[in-house]
Amino acid sequence: MNVTFSCPKCQRDTRSQIEPAAATLICAACGQGISIPEGAFRNGALARCLVCPSTDLFIRKDFPQRLGVGIVVFGIVASSIAWAYSLPIATFAILFATAVVDVLLYAIVPDALMCYRCGAQYRMAGDMAGHTGFNLEIHERYRQQAARMASGARR
């Protein structure tokens, strides 16, 4: 499994390969070891975050969101230009091609797990059946908790 996380010690983003039998997760930047908690893996599947104490993980596509938005914006701009030149067939062809690219990318790109609390990303995590897609309520709970902690630290 490939893990991308922000090191608690040096605050740098780092990527590391880890096996379910490993005892620690090592930061590539500073060498800090993070102990993997008991019960992090159940039947070879990831059950909780390896970096923080959270058990809330969600499934998302492992695809850069900015690139996806860029593809959509390109389709809108290109089709608008075609429409401005009174080329309705080209307009709809561009929109259709953009939709086909989107569907193909959705089918090809694999899923990844992501932690709500610390943002750690787990690629090639194996069985993800115990996890669901993004839940705004859970995300908001962790966002509010982080905001309260930050405001308490400033006082």
PDB file of C-alpha atoms in Angstrom:
ATOM      1  CA  MET A   1       0.000   0.000   0.000  1.00  0.00           C
ATOM      2  CA  ASN A   2       1.177   3.516  -0.759  1.00  0.00           C
ATOM      3  CA  VAL A   3       0.584   6.147   1.958  1.00  0.00           C
ATOM      4  CA  THR A   4       0.830   9.918   1.444  1.00  0.00           C
ATOM      5  CA  PHE A   5       0.683  11.872   4.702  1.00  0.00           C
ATOM      6  CA  SER A   6       1.815  15.022   6.473  1.00  0.00           C
ATOM      7  CA  CYS A   7       4.485  14.173   9.049  1.00  0.00           C
ATOM      8  CA  PRO A   8       3.420  15.185  12.592  1.00  0.00           C
ATOM      9  CA  LYS A   9       7.008  16.224  13.395  1.00  0.00           C
ATOM     10  CA  CYS A  10       8.285  18.140  10.336  1.00  0.00           C
ATOM     11  CA  GLN A  11       4.865  18.936   8.738  1.00  0.00           C
ATOM     12  CA  ARG A  12       6.150  17.903   5.287  1.00  0.00           C
ATOM     13  CA  ASP A  13       4.102  15.818   2.908  1.00  0.00           C
ATOM     14  CA  THR A  14       5.738  12.461   2.315  1.00  0.00           C
ATOM     15  CA  ARG A  15       4.936   9.238   0.518  1.00  0.00           C
ATOM     16  CA  SER A  16       5.785   5.798   1.841  1.00  0.00           C
ATOM     17  CA  GLN A  17       5.214   2.167   0.919  1.00  0.00           C
ATOM     18  CA  ILE A  18       3.911  -0.009   3.754  1.00  0.00           C
ATOM     19  CA  GLU A  19       2.848  -3.606   4.224  1.00  0.00           C
ATOM     20  CA  PRO A  20       0.050  -4.689   6.609  1.00  0.00           C
ATOM     21  CA  ALA A  21       2.641  -6.524   8.751  1.00  0.00           C
ATOM     22  CA  ALA A  22       4.768  -3.378   9.316  1.00  0.00           C
ATOM     23  CA  ALA A  23       5.045  -1.896  12.814  1.00  0.00           C
ATOM     24  CA  THR A  24       5.987   1.685  11.907  1.00  0.00           C
ATOM     25  CA  LEU A  25       5.446   4.244   9.197  1.00  0.00           C
ATOM     26  CA  ILE A  26       8.614   6.254   8.444  1.00  0.00           C
ATOM     27  CA  CYS A  27       8.700   9.878   7.251  1.00  0.00           C
ATOM     28  CA  ALA A  28      11.004  10.111   4.229  1.00  0.00           C
ATOM     29  CA  ALA A  29      11.865  13.752   5.029  1.00  0.00           C
ATOM     30  CA  CYS A  30      12.924  13.614   8.698  1.00  0.00           C
ATOM     31  CA  GLY A  31      13.036   9.887   9.512  1.00  0.00           C
ATOM     32  CA  GLN A  32      10.381  10.152  12.243  1.00  0.00           C
ATOM     33  CA  GLY A  33       8.700   6.828  12.929  1.00  0.00           C
ATOM     34  CA  ILE A  34       4.957   6.659  13.491  1.00  0.00           C
ATOM     35  CA  SER A  35       3.769   3.540  15.307  1.00  0.00           C
ATOM     36  CA  ILE A  36       0.979   1.739  13.537  1.00  0.00           C
ATOM     37  CA  PRO A  37      -1.885   1.248  16.004  1.00  0.00           C
ATOM     38  CA  GLU A  38      -3.257  -2.173  16.908  1.00  0.00           C
ATOM     39  CA  GLY A  39      -6.259  -3.141  14.808  1.00  0.00           C
ATOM     40  CA  ALA A  40      -5.313  -0.847  11.928  1.00  0.00           C
ATOM     41  CA  PHE A  41      -5.739  -3.790   9.556  1.00  0.00           C
ATOM     42  CA  ARG A  42      -8.614  -6.269   9.683  1.00  0.00           C
ATOM     43  CA  ASN A  43      -8.338  -9.297   7.412  1.00  0.00           C
ATOM     44  CA  GLY A  44      -5.697  -7.459   5.376  1.00  0.00           C
ATOM     45  CA  ALA A  45      -7.932  -4.416   4.814  1.00  0.00           C
ATOM     46  CA  LEU A  46      -7.273  -0.968   6.263  1.00  0.00           C
ATOM     47  CA  ALA A  47      -9.695  -0.260   9.109  1.00  0.00           C
ATOM     48  CA  ARG A  48      -8.330   3.051  10.464  1.00  0.00           C
ATOM     49  CA  CYS A  49      -5.831   5.799   9.731  1.00  0.00           C
ATOM     50  CA  LEU A  50      -2.198   4.880  10.323  1.00  0.00           C
ATOM     51  CA  VAL A  51      -1.124   8.473  11.046  1.00  0.00           C
ATOM     52  CA  CYS A  52      -3.797   9.781  13.421  1.00  0.00           C
ATOM     53  CA  PRO A  53      -6.310   8.122  15.771  1.00  0.00           C
ATOM     54  CA  SER A  54      -9.235   8.517  13.342  1.00  0.00           C
ATOM     55  CA  THR A  55     -11.321   5.578  12.193  1.00  0.00           C
ATOM     56  CA  ASP A  56     -13.201   7.706   9.646  1.00  0.00           C
ATOM     57  CA  LEU A  57     -11.916   7.084   6.116  1.00  0.00           C
ATOM     58  CA  PHE A  58     -13.690   7.732   2.831  1.00  0.00           C
ATOM     59  CA  ILE A  59     -13.319   6.446  -0.724  1.00  0.00           C
ATOM     60  CA  ARG A  60     -12.558   8.828  -3.557  1.00  0.00           C
ATOM     61  CA  LYS A  61     -11.118   8.604  -7.049  1.00  0.00           C
ATOM     62  CA  ASP A  62      -7.337   8.947  -7.108  1.00  0.00           C
ATOM     63  CA  PHE A  63      -7.398  11.757  -9.654  1.00  0.00           C
ATOM     64  CA  PRO A  64      -6.280  15.402  -9.374  1.00  0.00           C
ATOM     65  CA  GLN A  65      -9.410  17.503  -8.971  1.00  0.00           C
ATOM     66  CA  ARG A  66      -7.837  20.525 -10.666  1.00  0.00           C
ATOM     67  CA  LEU A  67      -7.189  18.506 -13.810  1.00  0.00           C
ATOM     68  CA  GLY A  68     -10.815  17.321 -13.800  1.00  0.00           C
ATOM     69  CA  VAL A  69     -12.101  20.878 -13.452  1.00  0.00           C
ATOM     70  CA  GLY A  70      -9.687  21.948 -16.190  1.00  0.00           C
ATOM     71  CA  ILE A  71     -11.127  19.353 -18.569  1.00  0.00           C
ATOM     72  CA  VAL A  72     -14.667  20.564 -17.866  1.00  0.00           C
ATOM     73  CA  VAL A  73     -13.703  24.236 -18.249  1.00  0.00           C
ATOM     74  CA  PHE A  74     -11.947  23.459 -21.533  1.00  0.00           C
ATOM     75  CA  GLY A  75     -15.111  21.719 -22.786  1.00  0.00           C
ATOM     76  CA  ILE A  76     -17.292  24.667 -21.795  1.00  0.00           C
ATOM     77  CA  VAL A  77     -15.007  27.284 -23.348  1.00  0.00           C
ATOM     78  CA  ALA A  78     -14.419  25.319 -26.546  1.00  0.00           C
ATOM     79  CA  SER A  79     -18.116  24.567 -27.005  1.00  0.00           C
ATOM     80  CA  SER A  80     -19.012  28.213 -26.310  1.00  0.00           C
ATOM     81  CA  ILE A  81     -16.589  29.339 -29.013  1.00  0.00           C
ATOM     82  CA  ALA A  82     -18.085  26.836 -31.459  1.00  0.00           C
ATOM     83  CA  TRP A  83     -21.580  28.029 -30.526  1.00  0.00           C
ATOM     84  CA  ALA A  84     -20.526  31.669 -31.060  1.00  0.00           C
ATOM     85  CA  TYR A  85     -19.453  30.756 -34.605  1.00  0.00           C
ATOM     86  CA  SER A  86     -22.843  29.089 -35.207  1.00  0.00           C
ATOM     87  CA  LEU A  87     -21.424  25.565 -35.342  1.00  0.00           C
ATOM     88  CA  PRO A  88     -24.001  23.548 -33.403  1.00  0.00           C
ATOM     89  CA  ILE A  89     -22.663  20.146 -34.503  1.00  0.00           C
ATOM     90  CA  ALA A  90     -19.136  21.070 -33.368  1.00  0.00           C
ATOM     91  CA  THR A  91     -20.558  22.470 -30.115  1.00  0.00           C
ATOM     92  CA  PHE A  92     -22.329  19.259 -29.225  1.00  0.00           C
ATOM     93  CA  ALA A  93     -19.403  17.138 -30.446  1.00  0.00           C
ATOM     94  CA  ILE A  94     -17.085  18.991 -28.063  1.00  0.00           C
ATOM     95  CA  LEU A  95     -19.523  18.562 -25.171  1.00  0.00           C
ATOM     96  CA  PHE A  96     -19.973  14.879 -26.008  1.00  0.00           C
ATOM     97  CA  ALA A  97     -16.195  14.347 -26.266  1.00  0.00           C
ATOM     98  CA  THR A  98     -15.695  16.031 -22.888  1.00  0.00           C
ATOM     99  CA  ALA A  99     -18.322  13.759 -21.339  1.00  0.00           C
ATOM    100  CA  VAL A 100     -16.704  10.658 -22.910  1.00  0.00           C
ATOM    101  CA  VAL A 101     -13.282  11.663 -21.531  1.00  0.00           C
ATOM    102  CA  ASP A 102     -14.873  12.127 -18.097  1.00  0.00           C
ATOM    103  CA  VAL A 103     -16.550   8.694 -18.178  1.00  0.00           C
ATOM    104  CA  LEU A 104     -13.371   6.990 -19.406  1.00  0.00           C
ATOM    105  CA  LEU A 105     -11.293   8.586 -16.663  1.00  0.00           C
ATOM    106  CA  TYR A 106     -13.893   7.566 -14.076  1.00  0.00           C
ATOM    107  CA  ALA A 107     -13.708   3.970 -15.287  1.00  0.00           C
ATOM    108  CA  ILE A 108      -9.917   3.813 -15.536  1.00  0.00           C
ATOM    109  CA  VAL A 109      -8.741   5.714 -12.455  1.00  0.00           C
ATOM    110  CA  PRO A 110      -8.546   3.554  -9.297  1.00  0.00           C
ATOM    111  CA  ASP A 111     -10.047   4.404  -5.919  1.00  0.00           C
ATOM    112  CA  ALA A 112      -8.089   5.628  -2.907  1.00  0.00           C
ATOM    113  CA  LEU A 113      -8.902   5.947   0.786  1.00  0.00           C
ATOM    114  CA  MET A 114      -8.555   9.299   2.518  1.00  0.00           C
ATOM    115  CA  CYS A 115      -8.653  10.239   6.201  1.00  0.00           C
ATOM    116  CA  TYR A 116     -11.129  12.955   7.191  1.00  0.00           C
ATOM    117  CA  ARG A 117      -8.988  14.127  10.110  1.00  0.00           C
ATOM    118  CA  CYS A 118      -5.409  14.358   8.814  1.00  0.00           C
ATOM    119  CA  GLY A 119      -5.893  14.016   5.055  1.00  0.00           C
ATOM    120  CA  ALA A 120      -3.666  10.940   4.717  1.00  0.00           C
ATOM    121  CA  GLN A 121      -4.190   9.168   1.386  1.00  0.00           C
ATOM    122  CA  TYR A 122      -3.992   5.394   0.977  1.00  0.00           C
ATOM    123  CA  ARG A 123      -3.488   4.068  -2.540  1.00  0.00           C
ATOM    124  CA  MET A 124      -3.693   0.378  -3.461  1.00  0.00           C
ATOM    125  CA  ALA A 125      -5.328  -0.253  -0.079  1.00  0.00           C
ATOM    126  CA  GLY A 126      -7.009  -3.482  -1.164  1.00  0.00           C
ATOM    127  CA  ASP A 127     -10.522  -4.204   0.077  1.00  0.00           C
ATOM    128  CA  MET A 128     -12.453  -0.958   0.693  1.00  0.00           C
ATOM    129  CA  ALA A 129     -15.850  -2.550   1.330  1.00  0.00           C
ATOM    130  CA  GLY A 130     -16.003  -1.262   4.917  1.00  0.00           C
ATOM    131  CA  HIS A 131     -15.758   2.368   3.804  1.00  0.00           C
ATOM    132  CA  THR A 132     -18.150   4.739   2.058  1.00  0.00           C
ATOM    133  CA  GLY A 133     -17.835   7.807  -0.125  1.00  0.00           C
ATOM    134  CA  PHE A 134     -17.359  11.341   1.149  1.00  0.00           C
ATOM    135  CA  ASN A 135     -19.787  12.443   3.878  1.00  0.00           C
ATOM    136  CA  LEU A 136     -20.060  16.212   4.394  1.00  0.00           C
ATOM    137  CA  GLU A 137     -21.351  15.828   7.963  1.00  0.00           C
ATOM    138  CA  ILE A 138     -18.280  13.844   9.072  1.00  0.00           C
ATOM    139  CA  HIS A 139     -15.964  16.241   7.219  1.00  0.00           C
ATOM    140  CA  GLU A 140     -17.598  19.248   8.879  1.00  0.00           C
ATOM    141  CA  ARG A 141     -17.264  17.648  12.320  1.00  0.00           C
ATOM    142  CA  TYR A 142     -13.491  17.277  11.847  1.00  0.00           C
ATOM    143  CA  ARG A 143     -13.182  20.758  10.311  1.00  0.00           C
ATOM    144  CA  GLN A 144     -14.990  22.337  13.262  1.00  0.00           C
ATOM    145  CA  GLN A 145     -12.855  20.364  15.721  1.00  0.00           C
ATOM    146  CA  ALA A 146      -9.660  21.602  14.033  1.00  0.00           C
ATOM    147  CA  ALA A 147     -10.966  25.202  14.107  1.00  0.00           C
ATOM    148  CA  ARG A 148     -11.740  24.956  17.842  1.00  0.00           C
ATOM    149  CA  MET A 149      -8.284  23.517  18.539  1.00  0.00           C
ATOM    150  CA  ALA A 150      -6.622  26.314  16.521  1.00  0.00           C
ATOM    151  CA  SER A 151      -8.600  29.061  18.277  1.00  0.00           C
ATOM    152  CA  GLY A 152      -7.784  27.530  21.677  1.00  0.00           C
ATOM    153  CA  ALA A 153      -4.081  27.453  20.806  1.00  0.00           C
ATOM    154  CA  ARG A 154      -4.089  31.179  19.899  1.00  0.00           C
ATOM    155  CA  ARG A 155      -5.392  32.269  23.305  1.00  0.00           C
TER     156      ARG A 155
END
